mmCIF file with all atom_site columns, C-alpha atoms in Angstrom:
data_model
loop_
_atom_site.group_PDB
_atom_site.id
_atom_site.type_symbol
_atom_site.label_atom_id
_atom_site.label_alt_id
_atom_site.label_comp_id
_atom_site.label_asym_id
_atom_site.label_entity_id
_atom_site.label_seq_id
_atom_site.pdbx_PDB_ins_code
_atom_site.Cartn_x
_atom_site.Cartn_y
_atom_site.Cartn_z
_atom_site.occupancy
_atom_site.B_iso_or_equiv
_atom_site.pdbx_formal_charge
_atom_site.auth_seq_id
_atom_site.auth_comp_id
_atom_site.auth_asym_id
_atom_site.auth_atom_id
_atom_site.pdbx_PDB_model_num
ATOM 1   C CA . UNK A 1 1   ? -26.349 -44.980 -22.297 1.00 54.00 ? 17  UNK A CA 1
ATOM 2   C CA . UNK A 1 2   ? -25.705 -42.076 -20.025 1.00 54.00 ? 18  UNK A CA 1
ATOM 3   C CA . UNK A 1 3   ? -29.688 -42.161 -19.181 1.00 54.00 ? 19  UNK A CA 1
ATOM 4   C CA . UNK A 1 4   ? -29.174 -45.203 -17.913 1.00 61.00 ? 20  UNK A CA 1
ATOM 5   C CA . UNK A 1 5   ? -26.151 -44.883 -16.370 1.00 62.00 ? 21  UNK A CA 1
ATOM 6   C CA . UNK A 1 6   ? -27.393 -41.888 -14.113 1.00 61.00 ? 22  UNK A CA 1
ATOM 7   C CA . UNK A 1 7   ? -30.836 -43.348 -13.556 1.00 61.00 ? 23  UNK A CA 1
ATOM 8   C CA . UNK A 1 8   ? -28.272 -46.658 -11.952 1.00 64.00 ? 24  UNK A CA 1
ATOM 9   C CA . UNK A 1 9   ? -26.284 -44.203 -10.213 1.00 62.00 ? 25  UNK A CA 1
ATOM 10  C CA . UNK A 1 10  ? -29.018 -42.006 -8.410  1.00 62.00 ? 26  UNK A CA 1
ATOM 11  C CA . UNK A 1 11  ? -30.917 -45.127 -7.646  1.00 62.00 ? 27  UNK A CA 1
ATOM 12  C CA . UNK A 1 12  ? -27.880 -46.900 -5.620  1.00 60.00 ? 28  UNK A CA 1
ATOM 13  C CA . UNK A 1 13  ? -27.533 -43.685 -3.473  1.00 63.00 ? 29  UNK A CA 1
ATOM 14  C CA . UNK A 1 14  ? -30.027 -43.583 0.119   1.00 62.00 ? 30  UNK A CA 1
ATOM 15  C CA . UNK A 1 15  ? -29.598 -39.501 -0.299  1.00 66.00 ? 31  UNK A CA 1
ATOM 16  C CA . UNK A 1 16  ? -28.051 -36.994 -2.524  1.00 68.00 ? 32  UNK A CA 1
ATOM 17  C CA . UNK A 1 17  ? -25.420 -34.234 -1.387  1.00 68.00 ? 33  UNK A CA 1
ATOM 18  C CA . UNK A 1 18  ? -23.930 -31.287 -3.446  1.00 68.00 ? 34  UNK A CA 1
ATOM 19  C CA . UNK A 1 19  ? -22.172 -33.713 -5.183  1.00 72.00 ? 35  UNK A CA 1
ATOM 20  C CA . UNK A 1 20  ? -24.752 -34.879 -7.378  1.00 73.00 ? 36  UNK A CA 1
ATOM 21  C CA . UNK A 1 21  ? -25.888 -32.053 -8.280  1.00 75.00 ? 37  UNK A CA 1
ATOM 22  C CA . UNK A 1 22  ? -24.869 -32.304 -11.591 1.00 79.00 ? 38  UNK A CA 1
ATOM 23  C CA . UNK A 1 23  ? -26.191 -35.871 -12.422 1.00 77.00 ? 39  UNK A CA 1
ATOM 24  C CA . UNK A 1 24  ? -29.513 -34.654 -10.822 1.00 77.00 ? 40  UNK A CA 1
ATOM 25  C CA . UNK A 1 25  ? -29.562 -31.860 -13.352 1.00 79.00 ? 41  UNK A CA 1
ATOM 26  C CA . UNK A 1 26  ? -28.464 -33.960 -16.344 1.00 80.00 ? 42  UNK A CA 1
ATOM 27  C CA . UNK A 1 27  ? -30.998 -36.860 -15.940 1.00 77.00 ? 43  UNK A CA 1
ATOM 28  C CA . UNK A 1 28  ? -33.767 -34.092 -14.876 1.00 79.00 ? 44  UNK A CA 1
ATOM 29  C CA . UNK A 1 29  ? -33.018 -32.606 -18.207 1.00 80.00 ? 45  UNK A CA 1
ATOM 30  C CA . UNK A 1 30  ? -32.441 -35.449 -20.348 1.00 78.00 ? 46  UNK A CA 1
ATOM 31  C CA . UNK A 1 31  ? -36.204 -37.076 -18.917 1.00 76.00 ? 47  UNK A CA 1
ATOM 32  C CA . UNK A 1 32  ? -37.642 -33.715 -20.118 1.00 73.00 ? 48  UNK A CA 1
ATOM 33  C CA . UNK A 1 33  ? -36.684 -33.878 -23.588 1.00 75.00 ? 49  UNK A CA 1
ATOM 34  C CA . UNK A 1 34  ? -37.165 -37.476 -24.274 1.00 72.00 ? 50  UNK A CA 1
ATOM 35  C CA . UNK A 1 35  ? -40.162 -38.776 -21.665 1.00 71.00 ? 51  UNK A CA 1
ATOM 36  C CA . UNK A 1 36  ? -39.789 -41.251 -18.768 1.00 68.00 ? 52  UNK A CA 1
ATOM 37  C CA . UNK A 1 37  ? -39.046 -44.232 -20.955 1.00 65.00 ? 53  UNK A CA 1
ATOM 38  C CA . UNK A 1 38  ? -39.129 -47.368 -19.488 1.00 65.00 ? 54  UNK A CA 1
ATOM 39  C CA . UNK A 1 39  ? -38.201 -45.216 -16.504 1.00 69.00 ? 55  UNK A CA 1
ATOM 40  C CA . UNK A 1 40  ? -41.170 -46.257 -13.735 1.00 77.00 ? 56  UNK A CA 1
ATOM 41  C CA . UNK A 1 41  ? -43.240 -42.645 -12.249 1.00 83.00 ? 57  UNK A CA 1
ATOM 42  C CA . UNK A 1 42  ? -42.429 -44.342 -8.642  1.00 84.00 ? 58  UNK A CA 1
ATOM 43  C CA . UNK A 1 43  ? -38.436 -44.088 -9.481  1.00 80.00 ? 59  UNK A CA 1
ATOM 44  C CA . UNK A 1 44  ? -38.830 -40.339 -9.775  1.00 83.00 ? 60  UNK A CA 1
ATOM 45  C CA . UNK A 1 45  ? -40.955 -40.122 -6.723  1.00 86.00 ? 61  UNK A CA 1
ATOM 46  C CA . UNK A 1 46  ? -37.948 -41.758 -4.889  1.00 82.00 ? 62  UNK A CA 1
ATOM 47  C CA . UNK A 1 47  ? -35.665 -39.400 -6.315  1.00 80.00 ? 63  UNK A CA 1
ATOM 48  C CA . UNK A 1 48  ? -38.043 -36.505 -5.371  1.00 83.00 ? 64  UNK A CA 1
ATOM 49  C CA . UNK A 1 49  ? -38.964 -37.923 -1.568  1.00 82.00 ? 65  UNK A CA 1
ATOM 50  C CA . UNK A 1 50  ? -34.622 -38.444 -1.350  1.00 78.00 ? 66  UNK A CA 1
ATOM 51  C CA . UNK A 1 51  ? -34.189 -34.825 -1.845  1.00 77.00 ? 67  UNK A CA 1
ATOM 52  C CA . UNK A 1 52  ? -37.144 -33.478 -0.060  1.00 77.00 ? 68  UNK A CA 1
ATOM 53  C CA . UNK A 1 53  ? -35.452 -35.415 2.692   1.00 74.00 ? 69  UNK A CA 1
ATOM 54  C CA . UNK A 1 54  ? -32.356 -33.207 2.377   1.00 66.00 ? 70  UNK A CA 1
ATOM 55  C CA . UNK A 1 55  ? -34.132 -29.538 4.234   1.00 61.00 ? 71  UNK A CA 1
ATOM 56  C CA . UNK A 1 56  ? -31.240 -27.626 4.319   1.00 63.00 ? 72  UNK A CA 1
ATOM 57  C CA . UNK A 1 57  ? -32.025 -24.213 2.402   1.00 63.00 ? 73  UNK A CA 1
ATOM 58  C CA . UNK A 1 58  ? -28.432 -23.950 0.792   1.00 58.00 ? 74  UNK A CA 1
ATOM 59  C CA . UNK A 1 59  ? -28.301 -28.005 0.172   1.00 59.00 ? 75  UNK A CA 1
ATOM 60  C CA . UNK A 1 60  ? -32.263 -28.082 -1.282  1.00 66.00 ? 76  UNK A CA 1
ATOM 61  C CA . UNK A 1 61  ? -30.902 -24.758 -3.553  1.00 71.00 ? 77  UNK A CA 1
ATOM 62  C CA . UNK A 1 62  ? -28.920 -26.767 -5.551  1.00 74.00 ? 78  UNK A CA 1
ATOM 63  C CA . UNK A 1 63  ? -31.343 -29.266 -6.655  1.00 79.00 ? 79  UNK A CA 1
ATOM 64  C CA . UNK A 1 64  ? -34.076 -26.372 -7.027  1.00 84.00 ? 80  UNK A CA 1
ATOM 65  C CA . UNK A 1 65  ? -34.487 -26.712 -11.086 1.00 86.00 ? 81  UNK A CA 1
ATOM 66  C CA . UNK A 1 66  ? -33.819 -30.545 -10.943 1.00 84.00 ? 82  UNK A CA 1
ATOM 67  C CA . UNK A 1 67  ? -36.789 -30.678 -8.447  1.00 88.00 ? 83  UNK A CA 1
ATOM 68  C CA . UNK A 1 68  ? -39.301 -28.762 -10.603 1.00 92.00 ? 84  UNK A CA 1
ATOM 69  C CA . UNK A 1 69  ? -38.368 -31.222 -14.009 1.00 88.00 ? 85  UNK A CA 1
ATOM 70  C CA . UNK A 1 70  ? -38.937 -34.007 -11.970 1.00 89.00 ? 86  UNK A CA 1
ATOM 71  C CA . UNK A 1 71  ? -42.414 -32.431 -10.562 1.00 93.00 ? 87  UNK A CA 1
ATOM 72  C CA . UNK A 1 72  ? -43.121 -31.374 -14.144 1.00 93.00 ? 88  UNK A CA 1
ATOM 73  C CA . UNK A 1 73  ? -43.070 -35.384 -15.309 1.00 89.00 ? 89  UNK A CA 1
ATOM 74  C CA . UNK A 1 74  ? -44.990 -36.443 -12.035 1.00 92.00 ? 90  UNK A CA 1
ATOM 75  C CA . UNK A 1 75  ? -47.663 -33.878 -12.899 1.00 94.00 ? 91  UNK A CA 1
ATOM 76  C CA . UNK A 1 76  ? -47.963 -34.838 -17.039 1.00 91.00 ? 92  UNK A CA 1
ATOM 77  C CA . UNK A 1 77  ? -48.155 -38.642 -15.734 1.00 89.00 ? 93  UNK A CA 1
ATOM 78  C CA . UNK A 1 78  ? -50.548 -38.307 -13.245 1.00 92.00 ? 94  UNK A CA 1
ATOM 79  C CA . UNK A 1 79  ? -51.265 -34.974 -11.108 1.00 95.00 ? 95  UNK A CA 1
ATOM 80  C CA . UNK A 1 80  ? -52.816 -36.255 -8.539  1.00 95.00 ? 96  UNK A CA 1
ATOM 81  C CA . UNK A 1 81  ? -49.533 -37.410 -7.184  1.00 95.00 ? 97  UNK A CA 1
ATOM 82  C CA . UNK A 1 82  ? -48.285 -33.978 -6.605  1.00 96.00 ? 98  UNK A CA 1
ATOM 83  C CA . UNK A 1 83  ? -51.834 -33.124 -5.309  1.00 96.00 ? 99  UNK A CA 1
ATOM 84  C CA . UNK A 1 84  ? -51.518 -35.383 -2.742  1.00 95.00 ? 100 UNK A CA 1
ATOM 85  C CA . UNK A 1 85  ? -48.117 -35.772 -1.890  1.00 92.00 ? 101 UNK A CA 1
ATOM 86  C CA . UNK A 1 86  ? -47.159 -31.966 -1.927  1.00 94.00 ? 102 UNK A CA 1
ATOM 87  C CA . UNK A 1 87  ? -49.522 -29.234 -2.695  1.00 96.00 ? 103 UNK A CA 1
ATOM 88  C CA . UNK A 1 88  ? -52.220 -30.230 0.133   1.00 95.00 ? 104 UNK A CA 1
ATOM 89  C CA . UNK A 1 89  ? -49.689 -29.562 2.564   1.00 94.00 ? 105 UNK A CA 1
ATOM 90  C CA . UNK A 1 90  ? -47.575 -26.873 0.579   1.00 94.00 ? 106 UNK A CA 1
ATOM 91  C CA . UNK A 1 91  ? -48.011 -24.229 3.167   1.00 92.00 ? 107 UNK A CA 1
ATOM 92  C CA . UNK A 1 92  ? -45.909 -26.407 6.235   1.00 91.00 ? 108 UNK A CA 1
ATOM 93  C CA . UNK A 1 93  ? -42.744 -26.461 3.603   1.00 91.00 ? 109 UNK A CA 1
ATOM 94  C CA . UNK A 1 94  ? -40.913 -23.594 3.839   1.00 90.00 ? 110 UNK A CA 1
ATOM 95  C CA . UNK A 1 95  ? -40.255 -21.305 0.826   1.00 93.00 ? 111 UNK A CA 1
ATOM 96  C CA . UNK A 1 96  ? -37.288 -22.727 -0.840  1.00 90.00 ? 112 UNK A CA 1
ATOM 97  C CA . UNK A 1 97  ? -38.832 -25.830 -1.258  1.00 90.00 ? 113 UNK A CA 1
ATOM 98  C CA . UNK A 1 98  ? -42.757 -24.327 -2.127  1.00 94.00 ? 114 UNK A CA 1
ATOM 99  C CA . UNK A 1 99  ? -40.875 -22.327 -5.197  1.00 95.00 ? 115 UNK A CA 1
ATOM 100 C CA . UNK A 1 100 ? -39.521 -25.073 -7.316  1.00 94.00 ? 116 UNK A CA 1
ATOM 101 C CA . UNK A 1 101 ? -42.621 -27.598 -6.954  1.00 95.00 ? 117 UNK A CA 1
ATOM 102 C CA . UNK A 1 102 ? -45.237 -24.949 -7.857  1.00 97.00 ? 118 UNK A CA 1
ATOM 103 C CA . UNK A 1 103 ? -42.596 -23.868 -10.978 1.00 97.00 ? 119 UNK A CA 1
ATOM 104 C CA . UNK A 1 104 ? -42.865 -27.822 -12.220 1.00 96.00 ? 120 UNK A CA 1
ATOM 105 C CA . UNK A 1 105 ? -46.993 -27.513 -11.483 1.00 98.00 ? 121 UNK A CA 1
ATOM 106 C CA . UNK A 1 106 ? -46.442 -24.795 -13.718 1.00 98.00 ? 122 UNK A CA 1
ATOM 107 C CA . UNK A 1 107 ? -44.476 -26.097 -16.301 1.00 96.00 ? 123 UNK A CA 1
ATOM 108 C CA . UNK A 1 108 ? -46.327 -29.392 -16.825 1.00 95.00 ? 124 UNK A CA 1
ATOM 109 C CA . UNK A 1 109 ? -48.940 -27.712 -17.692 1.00 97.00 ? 125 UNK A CA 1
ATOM 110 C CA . UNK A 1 110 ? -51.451 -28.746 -15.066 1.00 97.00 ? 126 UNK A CA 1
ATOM 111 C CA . UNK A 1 111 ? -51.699 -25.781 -12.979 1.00 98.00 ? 127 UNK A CA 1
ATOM 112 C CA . UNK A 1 112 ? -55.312 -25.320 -12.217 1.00 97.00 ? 128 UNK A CA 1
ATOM 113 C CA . UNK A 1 113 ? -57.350 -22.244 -10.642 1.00 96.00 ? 129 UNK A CA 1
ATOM 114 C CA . UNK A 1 114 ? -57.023 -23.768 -6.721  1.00 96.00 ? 130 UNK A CA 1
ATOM 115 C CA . UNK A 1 115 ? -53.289 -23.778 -6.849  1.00 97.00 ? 131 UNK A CA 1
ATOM 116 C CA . UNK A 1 116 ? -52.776 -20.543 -8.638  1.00 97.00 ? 132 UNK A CA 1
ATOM 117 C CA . UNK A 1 117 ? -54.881 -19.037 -5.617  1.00 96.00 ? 133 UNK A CA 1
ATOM 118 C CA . UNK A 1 118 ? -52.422 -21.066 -3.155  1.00 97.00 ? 134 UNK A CA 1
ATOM 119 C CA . UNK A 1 119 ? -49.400 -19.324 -5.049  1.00 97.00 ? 135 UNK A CA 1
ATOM 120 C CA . UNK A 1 120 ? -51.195 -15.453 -4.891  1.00 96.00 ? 136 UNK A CA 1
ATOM 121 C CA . UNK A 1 121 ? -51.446 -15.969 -1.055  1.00 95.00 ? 137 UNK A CA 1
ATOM 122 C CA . UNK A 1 122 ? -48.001 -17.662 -0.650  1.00 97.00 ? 138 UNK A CA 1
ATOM 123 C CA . UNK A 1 123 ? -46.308 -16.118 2.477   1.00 96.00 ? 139 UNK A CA 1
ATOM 124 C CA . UNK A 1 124 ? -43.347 -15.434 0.429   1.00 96.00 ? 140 UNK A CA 1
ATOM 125 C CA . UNK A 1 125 ? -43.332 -12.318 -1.954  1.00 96.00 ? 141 UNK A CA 1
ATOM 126 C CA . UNK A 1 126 ? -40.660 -13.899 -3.730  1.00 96.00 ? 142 UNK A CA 1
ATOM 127 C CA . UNK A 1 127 ? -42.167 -17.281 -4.577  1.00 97.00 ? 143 UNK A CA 1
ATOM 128 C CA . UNK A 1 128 ? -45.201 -16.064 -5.777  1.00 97.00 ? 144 UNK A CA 1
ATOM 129 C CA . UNK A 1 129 ? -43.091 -13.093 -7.358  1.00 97.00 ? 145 UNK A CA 1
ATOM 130 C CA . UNK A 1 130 ? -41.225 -15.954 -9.246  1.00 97.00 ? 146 UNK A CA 1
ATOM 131 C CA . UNK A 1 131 ? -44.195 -18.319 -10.543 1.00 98.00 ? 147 UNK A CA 1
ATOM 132 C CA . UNK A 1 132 ? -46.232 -15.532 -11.881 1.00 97.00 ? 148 UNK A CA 1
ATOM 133 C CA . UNK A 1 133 ? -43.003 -14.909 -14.308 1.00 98.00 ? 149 UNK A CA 1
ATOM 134 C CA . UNK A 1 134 ? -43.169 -18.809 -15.004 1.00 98.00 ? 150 UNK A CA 1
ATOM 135 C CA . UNK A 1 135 ? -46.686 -18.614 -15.471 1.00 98.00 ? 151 UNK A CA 1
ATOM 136 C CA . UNK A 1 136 ? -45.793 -15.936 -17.994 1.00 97.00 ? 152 UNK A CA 1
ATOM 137 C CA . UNK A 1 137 ? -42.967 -17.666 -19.283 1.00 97.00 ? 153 UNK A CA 1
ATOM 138 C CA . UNK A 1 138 ? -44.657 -21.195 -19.830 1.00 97.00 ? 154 UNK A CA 1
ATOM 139 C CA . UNK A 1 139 ? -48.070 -19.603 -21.389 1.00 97.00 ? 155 UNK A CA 1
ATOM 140 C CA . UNK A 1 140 ? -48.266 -21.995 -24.362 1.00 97.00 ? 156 UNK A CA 1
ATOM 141 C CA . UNK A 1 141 ? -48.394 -24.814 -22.456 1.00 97.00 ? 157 UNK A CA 1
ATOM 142 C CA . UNK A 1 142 ? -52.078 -23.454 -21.971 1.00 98.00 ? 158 UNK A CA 1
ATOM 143 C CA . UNK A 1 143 ? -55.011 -22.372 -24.000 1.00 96.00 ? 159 UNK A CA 1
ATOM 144 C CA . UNK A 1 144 ? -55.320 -18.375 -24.000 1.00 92.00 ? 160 UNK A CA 1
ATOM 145 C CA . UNK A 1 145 ? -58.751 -19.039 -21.796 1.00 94.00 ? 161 UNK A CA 1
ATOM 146 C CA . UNK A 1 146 ? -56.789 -20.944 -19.094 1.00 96.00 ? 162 UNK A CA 1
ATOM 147 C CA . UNK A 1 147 ? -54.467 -18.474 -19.012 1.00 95.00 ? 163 UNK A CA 1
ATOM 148 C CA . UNK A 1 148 ? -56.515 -15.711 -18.512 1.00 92.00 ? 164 UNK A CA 1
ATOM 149 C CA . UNK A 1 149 ? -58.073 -17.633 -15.766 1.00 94.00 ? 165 UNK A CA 1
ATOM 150 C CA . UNK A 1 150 ? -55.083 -17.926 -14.162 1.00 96.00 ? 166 UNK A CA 1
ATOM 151 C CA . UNK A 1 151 ? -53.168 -14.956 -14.075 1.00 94.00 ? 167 UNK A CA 1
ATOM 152 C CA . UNK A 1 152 ? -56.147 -13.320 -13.040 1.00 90.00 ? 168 UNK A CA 1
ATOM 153 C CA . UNK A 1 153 ? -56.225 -15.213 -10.152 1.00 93.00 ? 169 UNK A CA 1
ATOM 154 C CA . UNK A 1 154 ? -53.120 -12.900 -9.086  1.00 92.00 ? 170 UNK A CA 1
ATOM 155 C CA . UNK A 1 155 ? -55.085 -9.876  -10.061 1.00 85.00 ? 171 UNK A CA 1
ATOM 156 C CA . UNK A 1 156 ? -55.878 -8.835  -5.985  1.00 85.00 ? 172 UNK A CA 1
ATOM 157 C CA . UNK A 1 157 ? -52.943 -9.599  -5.326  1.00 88.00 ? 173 UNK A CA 1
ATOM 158 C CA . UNK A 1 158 ? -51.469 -8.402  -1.969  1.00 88.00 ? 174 UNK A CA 1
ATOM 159 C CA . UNK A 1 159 ? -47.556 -7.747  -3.328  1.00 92.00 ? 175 UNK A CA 1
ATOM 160 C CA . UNK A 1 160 ? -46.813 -4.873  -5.659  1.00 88.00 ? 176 UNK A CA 1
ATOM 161 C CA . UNK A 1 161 ? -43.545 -6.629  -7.469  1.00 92.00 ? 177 UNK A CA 1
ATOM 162 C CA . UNK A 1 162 ? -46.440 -9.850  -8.623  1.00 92.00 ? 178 UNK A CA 1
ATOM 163 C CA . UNK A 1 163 ? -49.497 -6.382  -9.645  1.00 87.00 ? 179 UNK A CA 1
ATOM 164 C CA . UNK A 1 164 ? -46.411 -4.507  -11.126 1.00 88.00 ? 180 UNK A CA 1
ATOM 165 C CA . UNK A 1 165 ? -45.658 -8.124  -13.041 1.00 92.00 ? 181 UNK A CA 1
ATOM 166 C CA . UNK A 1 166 ? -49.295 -8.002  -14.226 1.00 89.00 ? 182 UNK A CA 1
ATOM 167 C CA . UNK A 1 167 ? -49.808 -4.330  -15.289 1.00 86.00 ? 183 UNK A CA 1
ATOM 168 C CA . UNK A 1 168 ? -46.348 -4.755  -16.970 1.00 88.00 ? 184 UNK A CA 1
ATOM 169 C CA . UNK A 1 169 ? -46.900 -8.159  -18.938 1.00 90.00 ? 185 UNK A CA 1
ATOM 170 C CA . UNK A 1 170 ? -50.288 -8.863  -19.821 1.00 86.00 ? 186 UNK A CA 1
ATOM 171 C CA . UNK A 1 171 ? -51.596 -8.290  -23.231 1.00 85.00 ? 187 UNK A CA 1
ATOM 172 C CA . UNK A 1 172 ? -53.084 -4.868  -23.304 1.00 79.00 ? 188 UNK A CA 1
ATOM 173 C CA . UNK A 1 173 ? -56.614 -6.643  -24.969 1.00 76.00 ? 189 UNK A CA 1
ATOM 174 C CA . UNK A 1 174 ? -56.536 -8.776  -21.720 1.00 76.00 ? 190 UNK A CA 1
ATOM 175 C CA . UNK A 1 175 ? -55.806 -6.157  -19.222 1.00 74.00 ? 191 UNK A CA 1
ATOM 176 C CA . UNK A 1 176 ? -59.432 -5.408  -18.421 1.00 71.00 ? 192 UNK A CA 1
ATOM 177 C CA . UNK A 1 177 ? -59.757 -8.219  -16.319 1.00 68.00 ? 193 UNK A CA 1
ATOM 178 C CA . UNK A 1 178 ? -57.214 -6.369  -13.758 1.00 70.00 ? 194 UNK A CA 1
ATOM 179 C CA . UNK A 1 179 ? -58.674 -3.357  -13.671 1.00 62.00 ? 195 UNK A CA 1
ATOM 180 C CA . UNK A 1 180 ? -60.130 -3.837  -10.059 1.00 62.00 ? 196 UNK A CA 1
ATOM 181 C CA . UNK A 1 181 ? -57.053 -3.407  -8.380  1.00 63.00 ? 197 UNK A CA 1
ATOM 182 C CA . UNK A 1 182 ? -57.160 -0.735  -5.591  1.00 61.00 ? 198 UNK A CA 1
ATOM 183 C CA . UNK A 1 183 ? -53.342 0.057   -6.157  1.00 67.00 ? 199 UNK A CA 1
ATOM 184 C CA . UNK A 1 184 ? -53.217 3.073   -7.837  1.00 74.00 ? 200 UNK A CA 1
ATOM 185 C CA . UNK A 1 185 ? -49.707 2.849   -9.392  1.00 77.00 ? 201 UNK A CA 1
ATOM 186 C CA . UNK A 1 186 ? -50.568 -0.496  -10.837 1.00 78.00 ? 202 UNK A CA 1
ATOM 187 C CA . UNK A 1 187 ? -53.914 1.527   -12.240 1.00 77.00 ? 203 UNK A CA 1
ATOM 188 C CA . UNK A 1 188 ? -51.571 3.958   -13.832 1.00 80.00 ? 204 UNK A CA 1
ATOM 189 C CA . UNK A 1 189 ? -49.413 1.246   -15.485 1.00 82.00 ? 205 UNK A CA 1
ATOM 190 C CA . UNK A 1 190 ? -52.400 -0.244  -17.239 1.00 76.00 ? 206 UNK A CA 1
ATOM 191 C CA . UNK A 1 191 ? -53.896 3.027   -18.567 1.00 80.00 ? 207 UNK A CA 1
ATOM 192 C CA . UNK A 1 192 ? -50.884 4.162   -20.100 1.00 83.00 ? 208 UNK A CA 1
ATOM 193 C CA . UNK A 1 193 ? -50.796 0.539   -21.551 1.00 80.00 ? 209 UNK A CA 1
ATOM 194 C CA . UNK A 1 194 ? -54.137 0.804   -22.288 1.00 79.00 ? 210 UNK A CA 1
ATOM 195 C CA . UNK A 1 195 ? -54.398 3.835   -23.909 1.00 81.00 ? 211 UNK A CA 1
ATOM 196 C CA . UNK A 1 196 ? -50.838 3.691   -25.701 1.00 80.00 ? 212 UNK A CA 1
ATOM 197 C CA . UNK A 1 197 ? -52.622 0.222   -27.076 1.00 70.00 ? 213 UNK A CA 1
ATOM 198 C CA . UNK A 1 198 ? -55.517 2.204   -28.451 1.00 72.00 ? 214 UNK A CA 1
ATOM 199 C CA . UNK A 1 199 ? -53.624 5.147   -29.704 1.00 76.00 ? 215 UNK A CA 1
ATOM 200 C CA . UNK A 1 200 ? -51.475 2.603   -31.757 1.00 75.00 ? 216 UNK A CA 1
ATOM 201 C CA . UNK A 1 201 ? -54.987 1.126   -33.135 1.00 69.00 ? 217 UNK A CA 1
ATOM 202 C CA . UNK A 1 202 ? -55.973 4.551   -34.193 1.00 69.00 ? 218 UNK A CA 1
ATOM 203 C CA . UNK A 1 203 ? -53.024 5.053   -36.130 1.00 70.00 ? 219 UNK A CA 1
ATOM 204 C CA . UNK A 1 204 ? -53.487 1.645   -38.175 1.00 71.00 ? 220 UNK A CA 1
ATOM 205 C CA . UNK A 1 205 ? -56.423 2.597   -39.189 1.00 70.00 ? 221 UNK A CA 1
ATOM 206 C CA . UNK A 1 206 ? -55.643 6.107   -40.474 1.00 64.00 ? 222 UNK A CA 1
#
């Protein structure tokens, strides 16, 4: 079967190159739709640990969705793999590489309060730009309390494009829990939301 075919082919090779790029993607893919299998967790750690060996910002780019699918599995099999293994030491990587594990945290499901906080302070507007939008994006794979939890945990904020996000995206009967912001754009956002939410209400009930 082609699953097995590029599981056999990724596993012969001591590192990947832009060249397999493509298989990477395919068997990523293909292991998110259908499970692991009788694919062992420590096979996809190897595949993981080969690219993380590869640092090279425009090399690591093209394995950056292949490596958050992979993290994605880790994390639904057991997350304290990820824990350990990348998000204790998260802040040493540099941002290319920070981006697409905390997306496959995210996707799996398992993002929890501590890590959200680690993505809010990220030293990189962008990455922490970009996961609040998966956050947003992967909502379901959460109940609607521990996703209020979370995205509040971006609330403070210290980039406007992640508050902006926020004032932007969250449902207006949620947007309460972001009204401490001292940004005062960000406040405007949410009252117009806010009130344009009400004024709708009013209107139902005529």
């Amino acid at each position: 079967s082609l699953y097995s075919t590029i599981s056999n082919q990724l596993s012969l090779n001591s590192s990947f190159g832009y060249t397999h790029r493509h298989d990477l993607k395919t068997y990523s893919t293909i292991l998110n739709l259908i499970g692991l299998g009788d694919q062992p967790i420590d096979n996809i750690i190897d595949i993981l640990d080969k690219i993380d060996s590869n640092q090279n910002r425009w090399s690591y780019s093209y394995f950056g969705d292949s490596v958050s699918q992979f993290v994605s599995l880790v994390c639904k099999k057991n997350y304290n793999i990820i824990e350990n293994k990348y998000i204790k030491t998260i802040k040493k990587k540099k941002a290319h590489i920070r981006e697409p594990i905390y997306m496959g945290v995210i996707r799996s499901g398992k993002l929890n309060k501590k890590t959200a906080r680690k993505i809010r302070s990220d030293a990189s507007e962008q990455v922490s730009y970009s996961c609040i939008q998966e956050l947003f994006k992967y909502s379901s794979k959460y109940s609607s309390e521990e996703f209020q939890t979370l995205f509040t945990q971006f609330g403070d904020s210290n980039y406007y494009q992640v508050r902006r996000y926020l004032a932007q995206n969250v449902d207006p009967k949620q947007l309460m829990c972001l009204m401490g912001t001292s940004c005062d754009e960000t406040k405007r956002i949410m009252q117009n939301r806010m009130r344009e939410y009400y004024l709708s209400l009013e209107k139902e009930e005529e």
